[in-house]
Short mmCIF file of C-alpha atoms and ligand atoms in Angstrom, two decimals:
data_model
loop_
_atom_site.label_atom_id
_atom_site.label_comp_id
_atom_site.label_asym_id
_atom_site.label_seq_id
_atom_site.Cartn_x
_atom_site.Cartn_y
_atom_site.Cartn_z
CA MET A 1361 25.85 -167.53 22.06
CA SER A 1362 26.41 -169.92 19.12
CA GLU A 1363 23.72 -170.36 16.69
CA PRO A 1364 22.33 -174.02 15.74
CA PHE A 1365 22.33 -173.00 11.95
CA ASP A 1366 24.06 -170.95 9.46
CA ALA A 1367 21.77 -168.62 7.40
CA VAL A 1368 24.00 -169.13 4.37
CA ASP A 1369 23.36 -173.15 4.58
CA VAL A 1370 19.34 -172.41 4.86
CA ILE A 1371 19.57 -170.10 1.96
CA ILE A 1372 21.39 -172.63 -0.16
CA THR A 1373 19.06 -175.40 0.67
CA LYS A 1374 15.98 -173.33 -0.73
CA ARG A 1375 18.26 -172.01 -3.65
CA ASP A 1376 18.96 -175.69 -4.58
CA ARG A 1377 15.18 -176.49 -4.42
CA HIS A 1378 15.24 -178.84 -1.28
CA GLU A 1379 12.85 -178.41 1.45
CA LEU A 1380 13.66 -176.67 4.74
CA THR A 1381 13.39 -178.60 7.88
CA ASP A 1382 11.01 -177.42 10.65
CA ASP A 1383 13.94 -176.45 12.88
CA GLN A 1384 15.77 -174.44 10.00
CA ILE A 1385 12.38 -172.64 9.54
CA HIS A 1386 11.79 -171.80 13.10
CA TRP A 1387 15.39 -170.83 13.79
CA VAL A 1388 15.62 -168.55 10.52
CA ILE A 1389 12.46 -166.70 11.59
CA ASP A 1390 13.26 -166.08 15.20
CA ALA A 1391 17.00 -165.51 14.34
CA TYR A 1392 15.94 -162.64 11.91
CA THR A 1393 13.41 -161.50 14.27
CA ARG A 1394 16.19 -160.82 16.93
CA GLY A 1395 18.79 -159.57 14.49
CA ALA A 1396 21.10 -162.69 14.27
CA VAL A 1397 20.10 -163.09 10.49
CA ALA A 1398 20.87 -159.84 8.53
CA ASP A 1399 18.38 -158.28 6.05
CA GLU A 1400 20.37 -159.32 2.96
CA GLN A 1401 20.34 -163.00 3.94
CA MET A 1402 16.67 -162.83 4.68
CA SER A 1403 16.12 -161.05 1.28
CA ALA A 1404 18.06 -163.61 -0.43
CA LEU A 1405 16.11 -166.49 1.27
CA ALA A 1406 12.61 -164.61 0.43
CA MET A 1407 13.77 -164.48 -3.28
CA ALA A 1408 14.65 -168.18 -3.23
CA VAL A 1409 11.24 -168.99 -1.74
CA LEU A 1410 9.56 -166.77 -4.52
CA LEU A 1411 11.54 -168.51 -7.20
CA ASN A 1412 11.40 -172.21 -5.97
CA GLY A 1413 8.23 -172.30 -3.72
CA MET A 1414 7.68 -174.19 -0.56
CA THR A 1415 5.65 -177.34 0.51
CA ARG A 1416 2.42 -177.13 2.47
CA ARG A 1417 4.60 -178.44 5.66
CA GLU A 1418 7.05 -175.57 5.03
CA ILE A 1419 4.38 -172.77 4.68
CA SER A 1420 2.59 -174.20 7.77
CA THR A 1421 5.82 -174.31 9.86
CA TRP A 1422 6.82 -170.80 8.42
CA THR A 1423 3.56 -169.56 9.60
CA ALA A 1424 3.82 -171.20 12.99
CA ALA A 1425 7.25 -169.48 13.52
CA MET A 1426 6.21 -165.99 12.69
CA ILE A 1427 3.07 -166.55 15.09
CA SER A 1428 5.46 -167.48 17.92
CA SER A 1429 7.63 -164.38 17.29
CA GLY A 1430 4.79 -162.33 19.00
CA GLU A 1431 1.88 -162.54 21.53
CA ARG A 1432 -1.44 -164.22 20.82
CA MET A 1433 -4.77 -162.97 21.68
CA ASP A 1434 -7.51 -165.12 23.40
CA PHE A 1435 -10.99 -164.57 23.22
CA SER A 1436 -12.02 -167.53 24.86
CA SER A 1437 -13.67 -165.64 27.89
CA LEU A 1438 -16.13 -164.15 25.51
CA SER A 1439 -19.95 -165.39 25.94
CA ARG A 1440 -20.07 -165.81 21.86
CA PRO A 1441 -18.30 -167.43 19.33
CA THR A 1442 -15.74 -164.92 17.11
CA ALA A 1443 -15.42 -164.66 13.35
CA ASP A 1444 -13.43 -162.40 11.29
CA LYS A 1445 -13.05 -161.40 7.75
CA HIS A 1446 -9.83 -160.64 5.85
CA SER A 1447 -9.95 -158.88 2.32
CA THR A 1448 -6.69 -158.98 0.19
CA GLY A 1449 -7.42 -155.47 -0.66
CA GLY A 1450 -9.39 -153.61 -3.73
CA VAL A 1451 -10.66 -150.41 -4.91
CA GLY A 1452 -13.92 -149.09 -3.31
CA ASP A 1453 -14.09 -152.16 -0.98
CA LYS A 1454 -15.87 -150.86 2.22
CA THR A 1455 -17.44 -154.20 3.02
CA THR A 1456 -15.65 -154.37 6.49
CA LEU A 1457 -17.82 -151.38 7.62
CA PRO A 1458 -21.36 -152.56 7.41
CA LEU A 1459 -20.24 -156.21 7.85
CA ALA A 1460 -18.93 -156.06 11.47
CA PRO A 1461 -22.05 -154.67 12.92
CA LEU A 1462 -24.37 -156.82 10.88
CA VAL A 1463 -22.75 -160.03 11.97
CA ALA A 1464 -22.77 -158.68 15.41
CA VAL A 1465 -26.56 -158.64 15.19
CA PHE A 1466 -26.48 -162.29 15.27
CA ASP A 1467 -24.73 -162.79 18.12
CA VAL A 1468 -21.05 -163.66 16.76
CA ALA A 1469 -18.40 -161.44 17.87
CA VAL A 1470 -16.20 -159.81 15.12
CA PRO A 1471 -12.70 -158.80 16.28
CA GLN A 1472 -11.82 -156.79 13.17
CA LEU A 1473 -7.94 -155.73 13.17
CA SER A 1474 -7.59 -153.76 10.35
CA GLY A 1475 -4.55 -151.63 8.50
CA ARG A 1476 -4.24 -148.37 6.79
CA GLY A 1477 -4.24 -147.90 3.11
CA LEU A 1478 -0.80 -147.99 1.02
CA GLY A 1479 -0.84 -147.45 -2.77
CA HIS A 1480 -4.00 -147.65 -4.67
CA THR A 1481 -6.11 -149.71 -2.25
CA GLY A 1482 -7.90 -147.72 0.71
CA GLY A 1483 -7.38 -148.83 4.25
CA THR A 1484 -10.31 -149.33 6.62
CA LEU A 1485 -8.83 -147.55 9.51
CA ASP A 1486 -8.44 -144.12 7.14
CA LYS A 1487 -12.09 -144.59 6.24
CA LEU A 1488 -13.23 -144.88 9.84
CA GLU A 1489 -10.95 -141.84 10.84
CA SER A 1490 -13.32 -139.68 8.80
CA ILE A 1491 -15.84 -139.91 11.38
CA PRO A 1492 -15.24 -137.07 14.02
CA GLY A 1493 -13.98 -138.45 17.18
CA TRP A 1494 -13.29 -142.02 16.21
CA GLN A 1495 -10.19 -143.58 17.41
CA ALA A 1496 -8.41 -146.63 15.82
CA SER A 1497 -6.21 -147.46 18.85
CA LEU A 1498 -7.53 -149.62 21.74
CA SER A 1499 -5.98 -151.78 24.46
CA ASN A 1500 -6.33 -155.48 24.29
CA GLU A 1501 -8.67 -155.15 27.44
CA ALA A 1502 -10.78 -152.27 25.85
CA MET A 1503 -11.26 -154.51 22.66
CA ILE A 1504 -12.50 -157.42 24.58
CA ARG A 1505 -14.77 -155.18 26.68
CA GLN A 1506 -16.23 -153.85 23.40
CA LEU A 1507 -16.55 -157.31 21.77
CA GLU A 1508 -18.72 -158.44 25.00
CA ASP A 1509 -20.70 -155.33 25.05
CA VAL A 1510 -21.25 -154.44 21.49
CA GLY A 1511 -20.17 -157.38 19.64
CA ALA A 1512 -17.77 -155.71 17.06
CA VAL A 1513 -14.85 -153.96 17.04
CA ILE A 1514 -12.49 -152.72 14.04
CA CYS A 1515 -9.38 -151.22 15.42
CA ALA A 1516 -5.73 -151.04 14.49
CA ALA A 1517 -3.39 -154.34 15.04
CA GLY A 1518 -1.12 -153.87 18.09
CA SER A 1519 2.55 -154.16 17.47
CA GLY A 1520 2.76 -157.41 19.69
CA LEU A 1521 1.19 -159.37 16.79
CA ALA A 1522 3.62 -161.40 14.62
CA PRO A 1523 6.36 -158.96 14.74
CA ALA A 1524 8.44 -161.03 12.41
CA ASP A 1525 5.95 -160.24 9.81
CA LYS A 1526 6.17 -156.66 10.10
CA LYS A 1527 9.80 -156.89 9.56
CA LEU A 1528 9.74 -159.37 6.71
CA TYR A 1529 7.05 -157.60 4.96
CA SER A 1530 8.99 -154.28 5.02
CA LEU A 1531 11.82 -155.89 3.53
CA ARG A 1532 9.88 -157.80 0.78
CA ASP A 1533 8.45 -154.43 -0.23
CA VAL A 1534 11.76 -153.29 -1.20
CA THR A 1535 13.35 -156.44 -2.41
CA GLY A 1536 10.67 -157.51 -5.38
CA THR A 1537 9.56 -160.52 -3.11
CA VAL A 1538 6.16 -159.52 -2.37
CA GLU A 1539 4.39 -161.43 -4.70
CA ALA A 1540 5.58 -165.17 -3.44
CA ILE A 1541 2.12 -166.92 -2.54
CA PRO A 1542 3.88 -168.68 0.41
CA LEU A 1543 4.99 -165.43 1.80
CA ILE A 1544 1.80 -163.55 1.24
CA ALA A 1545 -0.56 -166.29 2.62
CA SER A 1546 1.90 -166.81 5.69
CA SER A 1547 1.98 -163.05 6.50
CA ILE A 1548 -1.85 -162.78 6.32
CA MET A 1549 -2.72 -165.93 7.95
CA SER A 1550 -0.02 -165.61 10.88
CA LYS A 1551 -1.65 -162.32 11.94
CA LYS A 1552 -5.17 -163.48 11.81
CA ILE A 1553 -4.48 -167.00 13.72
CA ALA A 1554 -2.34 -164.85 16.38
CA GLU A 1555 -5.27 -162.47 16.62
CA GLY A 1556 -7.24 -165.56 17.86
CA THR A 1557 -10.48 -165.67 15.87
CA GLY A 1558 -12.51 -168.87 15.69
CA ALA A 1559 -13.87 -168.46 12.25
CA LEU A 1560 -12.37 -166.61 9.40
CA VAL A 1561 -13.82 -165.67 5.95
CA LEU A 1562 -11.10 -164.75 3.46
CA ASP A 1563 -12.17 -162.44 0.26
CA VAL A 1564 -9.50 -162.93 -2.29
CA LYS A 1565 -9.93 -160.28 -4.86
CA VAL A 1566 -9.24 -160.90 -8.64
CA GLY A 1567 -8.63 -158.46 -11.36
CA THR A 1568 -6.81 -155.27 -12.16
CA GLY A 1569 -7.37 -153.52 -8.91
CA ALA A 1570 -6.12 -156.61 -6.73
CA PHE A 1571 -3.17 -157.84 -5.64
CA MET A 1572 -3.70 -161.14 -7.79
CA LYS A 1573 -4.50 -160.16 -11.36
CA ASN A 1574 -5.38 -163.56 -12.55
CA ARG A 1575 -7.81 -166.28 -11.43
CA ASP A 1576 -5.02 -169.01 -11.27
CA ASP A 1577 -3.01 -167.08 -8.73
CA ALA A 1578 -6.06 -166.11 -6.81
CA THR A 1579 -7.06 -169.84 -6.46
CA GLU A 1580 -3.61 -171.03 -5.41
CA LEU A 1581 -3.29 -168.07 -2.74
CA ALA A 1582 -7.08 -168.74 -1.25
CA ARG A 1583 -6.38 -172.55 -1.14
CA THR A 1584 -3.12 -172.07 0.61
CA MET A 1585 -4.56 -169.75 3.03
CA VAL A 1586 -7.52 -171.77 3.63
CA ASP A 1587 -5.36 -174.91 4.24
CA LEU A 1588 -3.16 -172.89 6.92
CA GLY A 1589 -6.33 -171.69 8.70
CA THR A 1590 -7.85 -175.40 8.70
CA ASP A 1591 -4.63 -176.78 9.81
CA ALA A 1592 -4.29 -174.28 12.82
CA GLY A 1593 -7.91 -174.99 13.99
CA VAL A 1594 -9.70 -171.98 12.74
CA SER A 1595 -12.65 -172.75 10.64
CA THR A 1596 -11.61 -170.90 7.12
CA VAL A 1597 -13.29 -170.48 3.91
CA ALA A 1598 -12.18 -168.29 1.14
CA LEU A 1599 -14.29 -166.38 -1.73
CA LEU A 1600 -12.95 -165.30 -4.89
CA THR A 1601 -14.48 -162.05 -5.68
CA ASP A 1602 -14.30 -159.53 -8.82
CA MET A 1603 -12.14 -156.58 -8.61
CA SER A 1604 -11.82 -155.67 -12.37
CA THR A 1605 -14.05 -152.92 -11.57
CA PRO A 1606 -14.57 -150.65 -8.30
CA LEU A 1607 -16.79 -152.12 -5.62
CA GLY A 1608 -19.89 -149.75 -5.36
CA LEU A 1609 -19.90 -146.19 -6.52
CA THR A 1610 -17.14 -144.63 -4.27
CA ALA A 1611 -13.63 -144.88 -3.66
CA GLY A 1612 -12.28 -142.53 -1.12
CA ASN A 1613 -12.58 -142.33 2.93
CA ALA A 1614 -15.64 -140.43 3.93
CA LEU A 1615 -17.39 -141.36 0.51
CA GLU A 1616 -16.96 -144.92 1.34
CA VAL A 1617 -18.01 -144.40 4.91
CA ARG A 1618 -21.37 -142.48 3.41
CA GLU A 1619 -21.98 -145.52 1.09
CA SER A 1620 -21.71 -147.96 4.10
CA THR A 1621 -24.25 -146.34 6.13
CA GLU A 1622 -26.57 -146.21 3.05
CA VAL A 1623 -26.09 -150.15 2.91
CA LEU A 1624 -26.78 -150.22 7.06
CA ALA A 1625 -29.95 -148.10 6.44
CA GLY A 1626 -31.21 -150.71 3.78
CA GLY A 1627 -30.11 -149.05 0.61
CA GLY A 1628 -26.58 -148.76 -1.03
CA PRO A 1629 -25.42 -150.14 -4.47
CA ALA A 1630 -26.48 -153.71 -5.12
CA ASP A 1631 -22.97 -155.17 -5.46
CA VAL A 1632 -21.94 -153.86 -2.10
CA VAL A 1633 -25.03 -155.14 -0.64
CA GLU A 1634 -24.75 -158.51 -2.31
CA LEU A 1635 -20.97 -159.02 -1.23
CA THR A 1636 -21.44 -157.99 2.33
CA VAL A 1637 -24.47 -160.02 2.81
CA ARG A 1638 -22.59 -163.12 1.29
CA LEU A 1639 -19.61 -162.45 3.67
CA ALA A 1640 -22.00 -162.23 6.47
CA GLU A 1641 -23.64 -165.57 5.75
CA GLU A 1642 -20.50 -167.23 5.36
CA MET A 1643 -18.89 -165.84 8.74
CA LEU A 1644 -22.02 -167.16 10.64
CA GLU A 1645 -21.88 -170.42 8.90
CA GLN A 1646 -18.12 -170.79 9.95
CA ALA A 1647 -19.12 -169.65 13.44
CA GLY A 1648 -21.82 -172.19 13.67
CA ARG A 1649 -24.86 -169.80 13.24
CA GLY A 1650 -25.88 -170.33 9.58
CA GLY A 1651 -29.19 -170.33 8.06
CA GLN A 1652 -30.20 -166.77 9.26
CA ASP A 1653 -31.87 -164.09 7.19
CA VAL A 1654 -29.05 -161.82 7.08
CA ALA A 1655 -30.36 -159.34 4.61
CA ALA A 1656 -33.45 -158.64 7.07
CA ALA A 1657 -31.19 -156.83 9.54
CA LEU A 1658 -29.87 -154.42 7.04
CA ARG A 1659 -33.75 -153.56 6.07
CA ASP A 1660 -35.18 -153.47 9.78
CA GLY A 1661 -32.16 -151.20 11.31
CA ARG A 1662 -30.56 -153.72 13.62
CA ALA A 1663 -27.51 -153.59 11.65
CA MET A 1664 -27.59 -149.74 11.90
CA ASP A 1665 -28.17 -149.91 15.48
CA ALA A 1666 -25.15 -152.16 16.02
CA TRP A 1667 -22.95 -149.76 13.72
CA ARG A 1668 -24.01 -146.52 16.03
CA ARG A 1669 -23.03 -148.52 19.09
CA MET A 1670 -19.73 -149.75 17.49
CA ILE A 1671 -18.95 -145.95 16.40
CA THR A 1672 -19.80 -144.52 19.68
CA ALA A 1673 -17.89 -147.18 21.72
CA GLN A 1674 -14.87 -145.81 19.92
CA GLY A 1675 -15.57 -142.22 20.47
CA GLY A 1676 -17.04 -141.44 17.27
CA ASP A 1677 -20.28 -139.38 16.59
CA PRO A 1678 -22.31 -141.47 14.17
CA ASP A 1679 -24.42 -138.57 13.42
CA ALA A 1680 -21.73 -135.64 12.64
CA PRO A 1681 -21.49 -134.61 9.38
CA LEU A 1682 -18.67 -136.46 7.24
CA PRO A 1683 -15.80 -134.23 5.65
CA VAL A 1684 -16.56 -133.09 2.13
CA ALA A 1685 -13.96 -132.10 -0.11
CA ARG A 1686 -13.38 -128.41 -1.13
CA GLU A 1687 -13.18 -128.82 -4.66
CA THR A 1688 -14.59 -131.12 -7.55
CA ASP A 1689 -13.81 -132.15 -11.08
CA GLN A 1690 -15.64 -134.20 -13.67
CA VAL A 1691 -15.11 -137.24 -16.26
CA LEU A 1692 -17.82 -137.20 -18.96
CA ALA A 1693 -18.49 -139.94 -21.50
CA GLY A 1694 -16.73 -139.49 -24.66
CA GLY A 1695 -19.38 -141.27 -26.63
CA SER A 1696 -22.90 -143.00 -26.41
CA GLY A 1697 -23.41 -146.72 -26.08
CA VAL A 1698 -23.12 -149.23 -23.42
CA LEU A 1699 -20.34 -148.59 -20.32
CA SER A 1700 -18.12 -151.76 -21.04
CA THR A 1701 -15.02 -151.14 -18.86
CA LEU A 1702 -14.39 -149.09 -15.64
CA ASP A 1703 -10.93 -150.11 -14.73
CA ALA A 1704 -10.54 -150.61 -10.94
CA TYR A 1705 -6.89 -150.16 -10.87
CA ALA A 1706 -7.11 -146.61 -12.55
CA VAL A 1707 -9.77 -145.33 -10.49
CA GLY A 1708 -7.81 -146.59 -7.17
CA VAL A 1709 -4.84 -144.70 -8.64
CA ALA A 1710 -6.75 -141.53 -9.26
CA ALA A 1711 -8.43 -141.68 -5.99
CA TRP A 1712 -5.16 -141.96 -4.38
CA ARG A 1713 -3.62 -139.22 -6.23
CA LEU A 1714 -6.50 -136.82 -5.31
CA GLY A 1715 -5.53 -137.56 -1.67
CA ALA A 1716 -7.25 -140.31 -0.52
CA GLY A 1717 -4.57 -142.54 -0.14
CA ARG A 1718 -0.54 -142.17 0.79
CA ALA A 1719 2.58 -142.51 -0.79
CA ARG A 1720 4.35 -142.99 2.34
CA LYS A 1721 3.54 -144.51 5.49
CA GLU A 1722 3.86 -141.00 7.52
CA ASP A 1723 1.50 -138.90 4.83
CA LYS A 1724 -1.89 -137.70 6.05
CA VAL A 1725 -4.80 -138.65 3.62
CA GLN A 1726 -7.64 -136.16 3.01
CA ALA A 1727 -10.83 -137.47 4.41
CA GLY A 1728 -13.12 -135.94 1.66
CA ALA A 1729 -10.76 -136.94 -1.32
CA GLY A 1730 -11.71 -139.73 -3.86
CA VAL A 1731 -14.06 -140.85 -6.77
CA GLU A 1732 -17.72 -140.91 -7.01
CA ILE A 1733 -18.91 -143.38 -9.81
CA HIS A 1734 -22.11 -142.35 -11.70
CA ALA A 1735 -22.06 -145.33 -14.21
CA LYS A 1736 -20.97 -148.97 -13.99
CA PRO A 1737 -20.24 -151.71 -16.70
CA GLY A 1738 -23.38 -152.74 -18.56
CA ASP A 1739 -25.10 -149.26 -17.97
CA ALA A 1740 -26.30 -147.13 -21.04
CA VAL A 1741 -24.53 -143.92 -21.57
CA GLU A 1742 -25.09 -140.65 -23.70
CA GLN A 1743 -22.26 -138.58 -25.07
CA GLY A 1744 -21.48 -135.79 -22.45
CA ASP A 1745 -23.15 -137.83 -19.55
CA LEU A 1746 -21.48 -137.31 -16.21
CA LEU A 1747 -19.41 -140.70 -15.56
CA LEU A 1748 -17.14 -139.96 -12.47
CA THR A 1749 -16.67 -136.90 -9.84
CA LEU A 1750 -13.40 -136.18 -8.64
CA HIS A 1751 -13.26 -134.92 -5.02
CA THR A 1752 -10.12 -133.01 -3.25
CA ASP A 1753 -9.08 -130.21 -1.01
CA THR A 1754 -5.98 -129.68 -3.40
CA PRO A 1755 -7.36 -128.81 -7.00
CA GLU A 1756 -3.41 -128.95 -8.00
CA ARG A 1757 -4.11 -132.85 -8.09
CA PHE A 1758 -7.05 -133.07 -10.71
CA GLY A 1759 -4.56 -133.14 -13.56
CA ARG A 1760 -2.62 -136.16 -12.24
CA ALA A 1761 -5.88 -137.93 -11.39
CA GLN A 1762 -7.34 -137.28 -14.78
CA ALA A 1763 -4.18 -138.66 -16.47
CA ALA A 1764 -4.67 -141.88 -14.27
CA LEU A 1765 -7.99 -142.33 -15.82
CA GLU A 1766 -6.93 -141.99 -19.29
CA GLY A 1767 -7.99 -145.25 -20.91
CA ALA A 1768 -9.85 -146.62 -17.80
CA VAL A 1769 -13.15 -146.26 -19.48
CA THR A 1770 -14.57 -147.90 -22.69
CA ILE A 1771 -17.94 -147.60 -24.29
CA ALA A 1772 -19.35 -150.10 -26.37
CA PRO A 1773 -21.57 -149.44 -29.27
CA GLU A 1774 -25.24 -149.16 -28.29
CA GLY A 1775 -26.87 -152.68 -28.07
CA THR A 1776 -23.68 -154.43 -27.12
CA ASP A 1777 -24.33 -157.04 -24.57
CA VAL A 1778 -22.13 -156.36 -21.63
CA PRO A 1779 -22.85 -159.12 -19.05
CA ARG A 1780 -23.07 -158.01 -15.39
CA THR A 1781 -20.80 -160.66 -13.95
CA SER A 1782 -21.59 -161.90 -10.43
CA ILE A 1783 -19.33 -160.43 -7.73
CA VAL A 1784 -18.66 -163.83 -6.31
CA LEU A 1785 -16.42 -165.84 -8.67
CA ASP A 1786 -15.61 -169.23 -6.38
CA ARG A 1787 -16.02 -170.44 -3.15
CA ILE A 1788 -12.68 -172.37 -1.36
CA ALA A 1789 -13.31 -174.58 1.40
N1 URA B 836 -1.26 -158.36 3.25
C1 URA B 836 -0.21 -158.78 4.22
O1 URA B 836 -0.95 -158.73 5.25
N2 URA B 836 0.67 -159.63 3.86
C2 URA B 836 1.07 -159.51 2.79
O2 URA B 836 2.19 -160.36 2.24
C3 URA B 836 0.26 -159.16 1.62
C4 URA B 836 -0.82 -158.64 1.93
#
């Protein structure tokens, strides 16, 4: 079959800073998915996009083409509205765990298709798999049944959603083109729009532990994704949130599940509670159910009840003891004063090296591995105080984890004013 376009012409168009037509974009995504455009041609095009950008129309068409490469889910048979949240990934970001059951309490269904961790950021499925018996894979029918019965599901995305993105994402990973904002935005939003949620809240992280290290880039990414969602009829809003220091007091799979259940029991670290409640309020607002006392559902046990139902529905035992790592090591304060920095990226890398994350897709994670945090920026510390506990089953990992943490902690002289910045930095609608 002869092709209507030539891949080289499409590459040259973008290389020479011209706009691609809708037909060119639909063709190139489809032809790449079926193998008629070669990896080296798509790499050249991705690099041209990284260097020369795309217009709003081009990004919107590119996203639509990636959606058309696979199946679309449909939740219109449900008796309640749907809302989802997507985080661009951070260290200690366990908010999905308490958030999904919390929102379900208010009669909004949460279809949370999640991924596994790669690199220094943790994956929601890896965290939940530390609960004995819990299963990540569900058929589309089982997912819809659970959304109707329980109101919340966190599960693995099936391979049918946006297959073009799967292929393109792997290619970007090895060609230095991950960071192109049009490609990140279309990658995330094609999966979220294909998933079929009615409302979407984006948590765009900013800081050392995030993909986006500075606020301008995070704002541009958030704006691009909100426009894509809105254009596709999904009620979308983005929060820019701080990821210069880890969220909460744990980074690691079972450690984060334990902290999430503390939040569901009405306790937990203030920053995790603040972000969970704010995201839930935004999801309910986008789903047309705003103005409710969300925090009350954490205090009075309703969110915990929904969590227990959600975990049980996927084979998990919410009462089973969580795995604990066999060995621990410590990081102590080297001086006295006020903790002024605890770097998110360094803590993420340390948790990863301890075994909480994987270096290759096929690696297994250790459920109990990770970092427990005993002091956060703004806290007074004395020389010799315990700052971090490192957990692993394989103590030969302690050396590399300690090395990752070199320079991660700074202590300012006593009396220094270290402002505790708000976790939510901006809102983009
Ligand atoms: N997450 C995605 O799904 N895609 C990207 O391009 C980046 C982060």
